[in-house]
PDB file of C-alpha atoms and ligand atoms in Angstrom:
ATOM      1  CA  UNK A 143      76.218 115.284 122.464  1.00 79.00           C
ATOM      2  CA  UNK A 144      76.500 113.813 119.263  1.00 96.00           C
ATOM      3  CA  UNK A 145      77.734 110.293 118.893  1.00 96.00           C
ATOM      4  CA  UNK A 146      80.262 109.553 115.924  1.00 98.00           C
ATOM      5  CA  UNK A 147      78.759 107.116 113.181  1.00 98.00           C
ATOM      6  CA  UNK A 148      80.661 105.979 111.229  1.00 98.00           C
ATOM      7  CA  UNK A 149      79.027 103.860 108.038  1.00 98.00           C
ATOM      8  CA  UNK A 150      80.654 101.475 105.173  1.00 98.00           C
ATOM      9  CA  UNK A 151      79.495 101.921 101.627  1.00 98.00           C
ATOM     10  CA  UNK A 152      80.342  98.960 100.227  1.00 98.00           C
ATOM     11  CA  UNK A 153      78.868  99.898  97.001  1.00 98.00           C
ATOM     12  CA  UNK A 154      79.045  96.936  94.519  1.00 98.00           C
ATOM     13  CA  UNK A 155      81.283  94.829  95.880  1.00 98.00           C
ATOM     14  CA  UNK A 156      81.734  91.597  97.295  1.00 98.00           C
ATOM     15  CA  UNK A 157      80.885  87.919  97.391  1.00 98.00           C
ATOM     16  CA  UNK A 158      80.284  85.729 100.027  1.00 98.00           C
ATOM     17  CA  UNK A 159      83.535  84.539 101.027  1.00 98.00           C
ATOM     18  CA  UNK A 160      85.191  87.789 101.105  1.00 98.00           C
ATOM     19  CA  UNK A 161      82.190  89.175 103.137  1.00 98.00           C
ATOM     20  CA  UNK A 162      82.911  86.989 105.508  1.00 98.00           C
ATOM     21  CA  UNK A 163      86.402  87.587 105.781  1.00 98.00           C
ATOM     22  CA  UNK A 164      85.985  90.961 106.099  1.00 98.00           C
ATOM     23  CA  UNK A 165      82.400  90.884 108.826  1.00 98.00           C
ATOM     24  CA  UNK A 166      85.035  88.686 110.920  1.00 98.00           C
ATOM     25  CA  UNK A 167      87.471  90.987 110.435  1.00 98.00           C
ATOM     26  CA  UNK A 168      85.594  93.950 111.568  1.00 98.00           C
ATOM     27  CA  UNK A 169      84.032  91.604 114.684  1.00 97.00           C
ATOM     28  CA  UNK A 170      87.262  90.990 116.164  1.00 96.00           C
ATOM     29  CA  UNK A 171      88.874  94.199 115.515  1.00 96.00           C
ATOM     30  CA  UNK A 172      86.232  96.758 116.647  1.00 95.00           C
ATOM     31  CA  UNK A 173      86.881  96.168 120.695  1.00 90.00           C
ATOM     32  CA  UNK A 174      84.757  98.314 122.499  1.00 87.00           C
ATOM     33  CA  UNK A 175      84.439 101.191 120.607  1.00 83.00           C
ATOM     34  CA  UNK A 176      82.067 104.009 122.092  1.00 91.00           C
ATOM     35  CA  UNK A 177      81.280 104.762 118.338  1.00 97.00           C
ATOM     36  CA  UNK A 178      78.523 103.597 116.197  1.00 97.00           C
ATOM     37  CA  UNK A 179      79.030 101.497 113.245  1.00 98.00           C
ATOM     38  CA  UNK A 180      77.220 100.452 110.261  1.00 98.00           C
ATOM     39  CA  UNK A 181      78.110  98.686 107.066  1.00 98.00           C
ATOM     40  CA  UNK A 182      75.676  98.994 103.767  1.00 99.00           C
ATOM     41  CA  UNK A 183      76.103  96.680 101.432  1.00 98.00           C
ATOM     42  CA  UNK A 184      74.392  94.823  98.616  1.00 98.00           C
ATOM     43  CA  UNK A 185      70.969  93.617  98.917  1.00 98.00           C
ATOM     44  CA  UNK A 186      71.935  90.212  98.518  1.00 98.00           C
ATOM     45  CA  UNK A 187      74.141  90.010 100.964  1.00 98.00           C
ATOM     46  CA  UNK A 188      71.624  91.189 104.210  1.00 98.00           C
ATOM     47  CA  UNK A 189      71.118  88.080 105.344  1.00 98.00           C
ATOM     48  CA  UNK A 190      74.788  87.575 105.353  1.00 98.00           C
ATOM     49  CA  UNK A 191      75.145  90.217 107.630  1.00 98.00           C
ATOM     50  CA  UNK A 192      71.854  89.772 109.748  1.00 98.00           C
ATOM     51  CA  UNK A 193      73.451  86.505 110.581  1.00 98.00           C
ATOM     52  CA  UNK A 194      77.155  87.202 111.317  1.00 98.00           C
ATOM     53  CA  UNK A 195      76.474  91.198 113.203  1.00 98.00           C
ATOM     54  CA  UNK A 196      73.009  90.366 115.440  1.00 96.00           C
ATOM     55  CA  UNK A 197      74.733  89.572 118.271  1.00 91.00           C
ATOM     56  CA  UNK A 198      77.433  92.255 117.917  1.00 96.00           C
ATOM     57  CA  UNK A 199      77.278  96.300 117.904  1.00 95.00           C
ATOM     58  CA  UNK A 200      77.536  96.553 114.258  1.00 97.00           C
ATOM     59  CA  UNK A 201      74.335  97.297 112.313  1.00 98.00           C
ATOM     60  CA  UNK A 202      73.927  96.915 108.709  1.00 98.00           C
ATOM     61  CA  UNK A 203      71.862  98.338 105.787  1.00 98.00           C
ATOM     62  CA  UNK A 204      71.013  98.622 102.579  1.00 98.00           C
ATOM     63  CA  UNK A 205      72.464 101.332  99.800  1.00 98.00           C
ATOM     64  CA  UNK A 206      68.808 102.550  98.310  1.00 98.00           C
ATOM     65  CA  UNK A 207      65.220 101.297  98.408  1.00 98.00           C
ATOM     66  CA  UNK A 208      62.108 101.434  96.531  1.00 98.00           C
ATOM     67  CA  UNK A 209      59.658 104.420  96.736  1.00 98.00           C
ATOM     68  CA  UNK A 210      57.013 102.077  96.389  1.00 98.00           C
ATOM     69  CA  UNK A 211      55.726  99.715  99.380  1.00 97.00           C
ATOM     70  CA  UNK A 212      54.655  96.740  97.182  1.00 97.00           C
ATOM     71  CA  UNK A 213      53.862  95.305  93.957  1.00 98.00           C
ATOM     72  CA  UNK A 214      54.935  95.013  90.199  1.00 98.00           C
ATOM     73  CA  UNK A 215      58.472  97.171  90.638  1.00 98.00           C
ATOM     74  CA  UNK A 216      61.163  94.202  89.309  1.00 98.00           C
ATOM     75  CA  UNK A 217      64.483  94.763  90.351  1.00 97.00           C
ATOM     76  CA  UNK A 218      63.073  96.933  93.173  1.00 98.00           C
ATOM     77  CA  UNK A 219      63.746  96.598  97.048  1.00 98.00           C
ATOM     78  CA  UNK A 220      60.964  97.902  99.536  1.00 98.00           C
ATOM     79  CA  UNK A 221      61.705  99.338 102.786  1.00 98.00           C
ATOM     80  CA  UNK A 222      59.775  96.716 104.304  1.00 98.00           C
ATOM     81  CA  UNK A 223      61.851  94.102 103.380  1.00 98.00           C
ATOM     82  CA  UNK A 224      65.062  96.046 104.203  1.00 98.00           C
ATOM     83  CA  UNK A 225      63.165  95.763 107.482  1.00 98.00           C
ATOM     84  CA  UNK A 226      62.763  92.644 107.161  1.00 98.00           C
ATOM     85  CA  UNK A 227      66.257  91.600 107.615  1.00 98.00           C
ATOM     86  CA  UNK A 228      66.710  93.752 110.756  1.00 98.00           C
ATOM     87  CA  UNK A 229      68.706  96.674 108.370  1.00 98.00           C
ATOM     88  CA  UNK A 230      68.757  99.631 110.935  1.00 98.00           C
ATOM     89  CA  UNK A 231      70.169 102.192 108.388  1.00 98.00           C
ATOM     90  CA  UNK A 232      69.603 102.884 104.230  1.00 98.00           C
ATOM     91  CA  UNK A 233      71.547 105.540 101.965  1.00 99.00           C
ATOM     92  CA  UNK A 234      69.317 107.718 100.168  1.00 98.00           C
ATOM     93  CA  UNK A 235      70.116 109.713  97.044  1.00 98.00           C
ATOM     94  CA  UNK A 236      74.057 108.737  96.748  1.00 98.00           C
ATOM     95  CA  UNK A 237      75.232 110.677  93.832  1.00 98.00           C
ATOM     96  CA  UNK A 238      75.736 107.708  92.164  1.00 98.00           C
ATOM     97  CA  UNK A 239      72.631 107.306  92.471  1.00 98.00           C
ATOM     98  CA  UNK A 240      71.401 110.251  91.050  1.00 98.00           C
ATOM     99  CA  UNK A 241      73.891 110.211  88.450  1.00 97.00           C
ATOM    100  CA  UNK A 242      73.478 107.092  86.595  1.00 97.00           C
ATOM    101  CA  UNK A 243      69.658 106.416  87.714  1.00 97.00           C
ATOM    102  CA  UNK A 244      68.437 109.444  87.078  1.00 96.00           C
ATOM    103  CA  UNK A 245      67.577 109.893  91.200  1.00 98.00           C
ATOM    104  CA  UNK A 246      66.270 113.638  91.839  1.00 98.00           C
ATOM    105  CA  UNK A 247      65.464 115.462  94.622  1.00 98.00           C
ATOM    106  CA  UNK A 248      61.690 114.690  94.330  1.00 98.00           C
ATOM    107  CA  UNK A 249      62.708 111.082  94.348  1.00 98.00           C
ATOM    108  CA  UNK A 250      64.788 111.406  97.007  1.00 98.00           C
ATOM    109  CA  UNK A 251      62.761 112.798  99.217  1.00 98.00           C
ATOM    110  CA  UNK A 252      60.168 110.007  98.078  1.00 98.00           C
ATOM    111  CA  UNK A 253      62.556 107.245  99.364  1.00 98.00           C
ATOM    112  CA  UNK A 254      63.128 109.088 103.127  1.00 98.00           C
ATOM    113  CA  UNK A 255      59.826 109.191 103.396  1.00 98.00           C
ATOM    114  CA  UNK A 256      59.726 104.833 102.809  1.00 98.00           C
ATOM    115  CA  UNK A 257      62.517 104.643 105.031  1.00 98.00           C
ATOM    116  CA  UNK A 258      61.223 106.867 107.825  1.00 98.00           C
ATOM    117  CA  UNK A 259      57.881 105.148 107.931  1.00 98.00           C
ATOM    118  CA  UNK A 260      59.484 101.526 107.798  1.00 98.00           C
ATOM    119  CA  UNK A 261      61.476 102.639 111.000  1.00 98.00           C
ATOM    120  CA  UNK A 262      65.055 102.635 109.193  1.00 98.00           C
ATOM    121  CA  UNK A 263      67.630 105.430 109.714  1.00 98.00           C
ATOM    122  CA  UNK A 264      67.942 106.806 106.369  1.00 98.00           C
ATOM    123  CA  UNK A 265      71.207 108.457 104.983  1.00 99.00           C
ATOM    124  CA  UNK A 266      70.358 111.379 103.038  1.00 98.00           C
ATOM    125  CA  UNK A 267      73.556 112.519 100.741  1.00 98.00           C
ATOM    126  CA  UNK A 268      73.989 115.647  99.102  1.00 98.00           C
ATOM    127  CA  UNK A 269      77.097 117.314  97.567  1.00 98.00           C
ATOM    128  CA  UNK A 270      78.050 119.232  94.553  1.00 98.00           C
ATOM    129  CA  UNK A 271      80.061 118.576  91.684  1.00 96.00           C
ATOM    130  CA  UNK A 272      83.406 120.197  90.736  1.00 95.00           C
ATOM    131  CA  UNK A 273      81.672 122.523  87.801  1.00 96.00           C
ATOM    132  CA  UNK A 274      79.275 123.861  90.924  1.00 97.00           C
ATOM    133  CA  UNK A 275      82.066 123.844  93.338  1.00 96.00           C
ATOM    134  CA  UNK A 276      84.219 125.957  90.463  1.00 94.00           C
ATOM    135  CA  UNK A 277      81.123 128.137  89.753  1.00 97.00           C
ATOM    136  CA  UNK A 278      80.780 129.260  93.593  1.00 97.00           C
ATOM    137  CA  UNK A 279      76.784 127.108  93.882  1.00 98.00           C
ATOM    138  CA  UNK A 280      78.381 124.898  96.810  1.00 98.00           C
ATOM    139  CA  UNK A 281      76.001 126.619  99.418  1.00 98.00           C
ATOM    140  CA  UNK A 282      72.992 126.851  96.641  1.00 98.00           C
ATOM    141  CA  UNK A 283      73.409 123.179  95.563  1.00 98.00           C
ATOM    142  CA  UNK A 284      73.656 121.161  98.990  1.00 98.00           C
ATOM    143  CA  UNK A 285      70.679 123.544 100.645  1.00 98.00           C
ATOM    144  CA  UNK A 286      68.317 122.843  97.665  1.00 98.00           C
ATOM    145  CA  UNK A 287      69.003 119.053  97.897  1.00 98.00           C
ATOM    146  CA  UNK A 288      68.541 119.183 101.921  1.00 98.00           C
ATOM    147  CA  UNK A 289      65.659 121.017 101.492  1.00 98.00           C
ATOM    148  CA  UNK A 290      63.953 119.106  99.061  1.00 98.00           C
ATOM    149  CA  UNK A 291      63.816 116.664 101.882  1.00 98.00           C
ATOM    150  CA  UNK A 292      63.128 119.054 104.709  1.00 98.00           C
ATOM    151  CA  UNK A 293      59.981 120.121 102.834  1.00 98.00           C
ATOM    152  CA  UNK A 294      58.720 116.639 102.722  1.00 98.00           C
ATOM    153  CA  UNK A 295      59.074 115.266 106.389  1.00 98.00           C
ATOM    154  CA  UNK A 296      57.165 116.395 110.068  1.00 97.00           C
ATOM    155  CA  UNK A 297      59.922 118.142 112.125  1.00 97.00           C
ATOM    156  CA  UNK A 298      58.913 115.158 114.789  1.00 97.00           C
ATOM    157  CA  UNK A 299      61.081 113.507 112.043  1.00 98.00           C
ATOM    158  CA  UNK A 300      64.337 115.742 111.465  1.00 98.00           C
ATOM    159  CA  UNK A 301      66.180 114.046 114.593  1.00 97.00           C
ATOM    160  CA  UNK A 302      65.538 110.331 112.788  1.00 98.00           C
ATOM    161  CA  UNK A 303      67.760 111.516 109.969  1.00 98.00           C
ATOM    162  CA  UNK A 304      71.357 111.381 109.420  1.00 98.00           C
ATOM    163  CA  UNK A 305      72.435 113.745 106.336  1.00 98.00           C
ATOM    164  CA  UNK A 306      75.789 112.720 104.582  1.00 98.00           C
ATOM    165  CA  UNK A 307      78.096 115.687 102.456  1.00 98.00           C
ATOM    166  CA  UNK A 308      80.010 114.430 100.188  1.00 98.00           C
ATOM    167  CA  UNK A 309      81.408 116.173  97.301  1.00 97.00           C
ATOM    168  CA  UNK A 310      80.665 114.378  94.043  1.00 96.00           C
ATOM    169  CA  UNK A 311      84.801 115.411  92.828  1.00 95.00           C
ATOM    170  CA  UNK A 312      86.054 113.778  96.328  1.00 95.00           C
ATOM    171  CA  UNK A 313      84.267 110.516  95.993  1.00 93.00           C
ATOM    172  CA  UNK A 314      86.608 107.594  95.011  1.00 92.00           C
ATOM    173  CA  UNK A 315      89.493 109.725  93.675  1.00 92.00           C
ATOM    174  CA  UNK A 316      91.711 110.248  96.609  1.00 89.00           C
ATOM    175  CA  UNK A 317      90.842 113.817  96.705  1.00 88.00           C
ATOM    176  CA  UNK A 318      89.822 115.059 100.001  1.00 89.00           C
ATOM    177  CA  UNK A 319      88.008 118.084 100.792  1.00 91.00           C
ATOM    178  CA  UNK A 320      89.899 119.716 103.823  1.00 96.00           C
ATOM    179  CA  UNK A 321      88.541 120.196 107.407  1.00 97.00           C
ATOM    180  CA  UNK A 322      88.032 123.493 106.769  1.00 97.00           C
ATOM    181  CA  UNK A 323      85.913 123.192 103.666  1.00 97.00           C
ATOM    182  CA  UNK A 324      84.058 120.343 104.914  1.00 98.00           C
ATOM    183  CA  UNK A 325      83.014 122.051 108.209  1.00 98.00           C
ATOM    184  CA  UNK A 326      81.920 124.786 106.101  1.00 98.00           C
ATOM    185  CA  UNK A 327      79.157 122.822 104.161  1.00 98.00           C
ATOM    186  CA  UNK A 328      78.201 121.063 107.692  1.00 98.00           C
ATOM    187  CA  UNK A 329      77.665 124.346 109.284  1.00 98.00           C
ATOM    188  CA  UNK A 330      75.212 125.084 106.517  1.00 98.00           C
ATOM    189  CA  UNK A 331      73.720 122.187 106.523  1.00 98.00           C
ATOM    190  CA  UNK A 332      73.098 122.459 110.701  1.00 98.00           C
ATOM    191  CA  UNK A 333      71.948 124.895 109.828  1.00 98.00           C
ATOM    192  CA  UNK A 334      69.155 124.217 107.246  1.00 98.00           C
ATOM    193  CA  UNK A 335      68.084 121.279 109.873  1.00 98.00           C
ATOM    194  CA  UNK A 336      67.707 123.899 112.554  1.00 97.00           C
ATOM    195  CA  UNK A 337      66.017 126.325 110.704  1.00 97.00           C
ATOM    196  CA  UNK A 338      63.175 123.447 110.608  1.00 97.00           C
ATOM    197  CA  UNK A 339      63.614 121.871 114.133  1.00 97.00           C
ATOM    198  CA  UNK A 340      65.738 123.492 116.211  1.00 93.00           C
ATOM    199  CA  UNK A 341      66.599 121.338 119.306  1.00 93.00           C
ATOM    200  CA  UNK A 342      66.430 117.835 116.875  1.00 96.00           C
ATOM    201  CA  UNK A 343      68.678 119.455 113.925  1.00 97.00           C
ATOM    202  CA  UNK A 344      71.648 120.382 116.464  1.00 96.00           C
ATOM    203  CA  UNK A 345      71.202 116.478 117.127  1.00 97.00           C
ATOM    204  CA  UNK A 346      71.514 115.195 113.773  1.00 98.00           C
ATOM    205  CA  UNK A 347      74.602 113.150 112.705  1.00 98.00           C
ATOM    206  CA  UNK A 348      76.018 115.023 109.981  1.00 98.00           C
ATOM    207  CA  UNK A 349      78.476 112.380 108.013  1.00 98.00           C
ATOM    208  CA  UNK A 350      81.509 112.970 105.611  1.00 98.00           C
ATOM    209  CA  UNK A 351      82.309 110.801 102.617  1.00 97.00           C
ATOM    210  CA  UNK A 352      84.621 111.680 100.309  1.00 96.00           C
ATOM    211  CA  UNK A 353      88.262 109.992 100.004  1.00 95.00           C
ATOM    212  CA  UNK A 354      88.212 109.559 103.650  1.00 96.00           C
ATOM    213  CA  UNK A 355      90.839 107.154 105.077  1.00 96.00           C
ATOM    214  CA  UNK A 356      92.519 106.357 108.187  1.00 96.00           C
ATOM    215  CA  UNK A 357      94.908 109.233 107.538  1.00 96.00           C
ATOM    216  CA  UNK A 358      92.705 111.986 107.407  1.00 96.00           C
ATOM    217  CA  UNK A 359      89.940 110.496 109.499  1.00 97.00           C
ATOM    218  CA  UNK A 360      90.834 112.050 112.450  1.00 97.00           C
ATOM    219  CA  UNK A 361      91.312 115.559 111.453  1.00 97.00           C
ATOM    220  CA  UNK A 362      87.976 115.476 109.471  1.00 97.00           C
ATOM    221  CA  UNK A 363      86.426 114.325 112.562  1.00 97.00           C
ATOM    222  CA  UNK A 364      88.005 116.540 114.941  1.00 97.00           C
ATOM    223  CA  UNK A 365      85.880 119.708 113.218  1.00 97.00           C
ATOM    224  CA  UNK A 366      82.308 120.420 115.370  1.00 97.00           C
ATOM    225  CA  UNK A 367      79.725 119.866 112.591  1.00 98.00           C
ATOM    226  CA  UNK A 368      81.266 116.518 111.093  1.00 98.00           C
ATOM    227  CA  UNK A 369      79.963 113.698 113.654  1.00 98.00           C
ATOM    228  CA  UNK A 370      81.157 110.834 111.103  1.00 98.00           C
ATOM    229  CA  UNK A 371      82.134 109.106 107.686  1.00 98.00           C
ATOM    230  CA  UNK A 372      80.592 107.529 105.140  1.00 98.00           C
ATOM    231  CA  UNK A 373      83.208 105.515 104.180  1.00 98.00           C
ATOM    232  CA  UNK A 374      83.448 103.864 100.186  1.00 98.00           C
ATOM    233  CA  UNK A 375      86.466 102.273  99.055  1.00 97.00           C
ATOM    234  CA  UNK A 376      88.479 102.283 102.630  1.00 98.00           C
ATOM    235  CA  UNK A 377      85.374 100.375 104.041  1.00 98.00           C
ATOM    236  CA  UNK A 378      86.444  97.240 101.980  1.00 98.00           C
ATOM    237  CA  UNK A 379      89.479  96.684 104.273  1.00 98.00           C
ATOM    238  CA  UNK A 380      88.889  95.300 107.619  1.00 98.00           C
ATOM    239  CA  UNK A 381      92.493  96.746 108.725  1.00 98.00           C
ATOM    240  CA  UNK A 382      91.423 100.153 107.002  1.00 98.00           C
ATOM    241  CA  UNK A 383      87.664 100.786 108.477  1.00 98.00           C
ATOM    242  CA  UNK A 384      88.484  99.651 112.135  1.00 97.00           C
ATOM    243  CA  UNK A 385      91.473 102.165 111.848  1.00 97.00           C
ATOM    244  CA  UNK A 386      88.744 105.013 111.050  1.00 98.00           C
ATOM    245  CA  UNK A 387      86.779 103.378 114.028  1.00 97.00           C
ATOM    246  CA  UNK A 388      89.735 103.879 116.487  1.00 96.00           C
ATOM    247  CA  UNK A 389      90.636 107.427 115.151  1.00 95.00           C
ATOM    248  CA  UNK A 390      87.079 108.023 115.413  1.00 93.00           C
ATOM    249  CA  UNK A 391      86.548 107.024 119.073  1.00 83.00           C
TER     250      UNK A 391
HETATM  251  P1  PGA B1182      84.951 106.801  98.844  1.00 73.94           P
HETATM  252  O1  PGA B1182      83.361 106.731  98.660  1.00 73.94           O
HETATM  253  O2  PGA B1182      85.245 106.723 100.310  1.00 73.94           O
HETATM  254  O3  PGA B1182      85.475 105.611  98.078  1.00 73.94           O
HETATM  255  O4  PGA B1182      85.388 108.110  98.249  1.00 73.94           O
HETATM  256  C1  PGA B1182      82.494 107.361  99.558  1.00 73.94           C
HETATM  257  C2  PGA B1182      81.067 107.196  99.089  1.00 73.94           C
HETATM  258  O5  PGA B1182      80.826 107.261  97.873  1.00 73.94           O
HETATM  259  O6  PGA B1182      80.144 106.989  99.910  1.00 73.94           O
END
């Protein structure tokens, strides 16, 4: 049995005093919730959240890391300080990411490989754009970028990953992909993970993100392949990411 994770993407957003307003927010609120939680936020902000969520069930992380371990990379995080401040889970290859840094899939896999050997969960996203959705390369798109991963990592290591789908054209515009054609990409997805480990891959936590509120939460998570959210602008709200908790679980 899966268990339902669902994960904040704060993206870049935030300060300290809001942070903390919303950490207490989500520390009162969450009761006790048989679902796993996670925010991912700014780097700056981890030891904000090492020090308000240690004592609770919420874990934190961090929203990309460095491919390399050490050294002369300014501006770069390592997965060993992510570690550092207790992060249990990191996104990998948000297409933000890859569209405005240039992130492809050789990269990508790169940074789950950091993660994986720091001991950090990593988030691996994938998800086509509208042109590829149009053009009917949905299935073509989403394996290649899972793949690229697959091909890098020891199966020992497929049931340490948690793979996100979210559709580039559904992120941050209030569009939605439905059950139906969400399930769709997470039953090809399972199904790449199986194909290269099959007893770990049917464990995998396969997350949507996408739009995803507390009005359509439940319905996306009601379909068997999506065991979760990655959750952008509706994570910012206490009130809006403990009511995707509840409909979650
Ligand atoms: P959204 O973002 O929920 O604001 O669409 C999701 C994401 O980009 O992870």
């Amino acid at each position: 049995m899966r268990r339902t994770l669902i994960a904040g993407n704060w993206k870049m957003n935030g300060n300290q005093a809001a942070n903390a307003l919303l950490l207490a927010g989500l520390k009162e609120g969450i009761g006790a919730s048989v679902v796993q939680v996670a925010v991912c936020v700014p780097a700056p902000y981890l030891f904000q959240c090492q020090a308000a969520l240690s004592a609770t069930a919420i874990g934190w992380g961090a929203q990309d890391l460095s491919v390399h371990a050490a050294g002369a990379y300014t501006g770069e995080v390592s997965a060993a300080m992510l570690q550092d401040f207790d992060c249990s889970h990191v996104i990998i290859g948000h297409s933000e990411r890859r569209s405005n840094h240039g992130e492809d899939d050789a990269t990508v896999a790169l940074k789950v490989n950091a993660a994986l050997a720091a001991g950090l969960t990593p988030i691996v996203c994938v998800g086509e754009t509208l042109a590829q959705r149009e053009a009917g390369q949905t299935q073509d798109v989403v394996s290649r970028q899972l793949d690229a991963v697959l091909g890098t990592i020891a199966v020992e290591m497929v049931g340490r990953l948690v793979v996100a789908y979210e559709p580039v054209w559904a992120i941050g515009t209030g569009k939605t992909a439905t059950p139906e054609m969400a399930q769709a990409v997470h039953a090809i997805l399972r199904e790449r993970l199986s194909a290269k480990a099959p007893a770990a891959g049917a464990a995998v936590q396969i997350l949507y993100g996408g739009s995803m509120k507390p009005d359509n939460a439940r319905e996306l998570l009601a379909m068997p392949d999506i065991d979760g959210g990655l959750i952008g602008g509706a994570a910012l709200k206490a009130a809006d990411f403990l009511a995707i908790i509840h409909a979650a679980g």
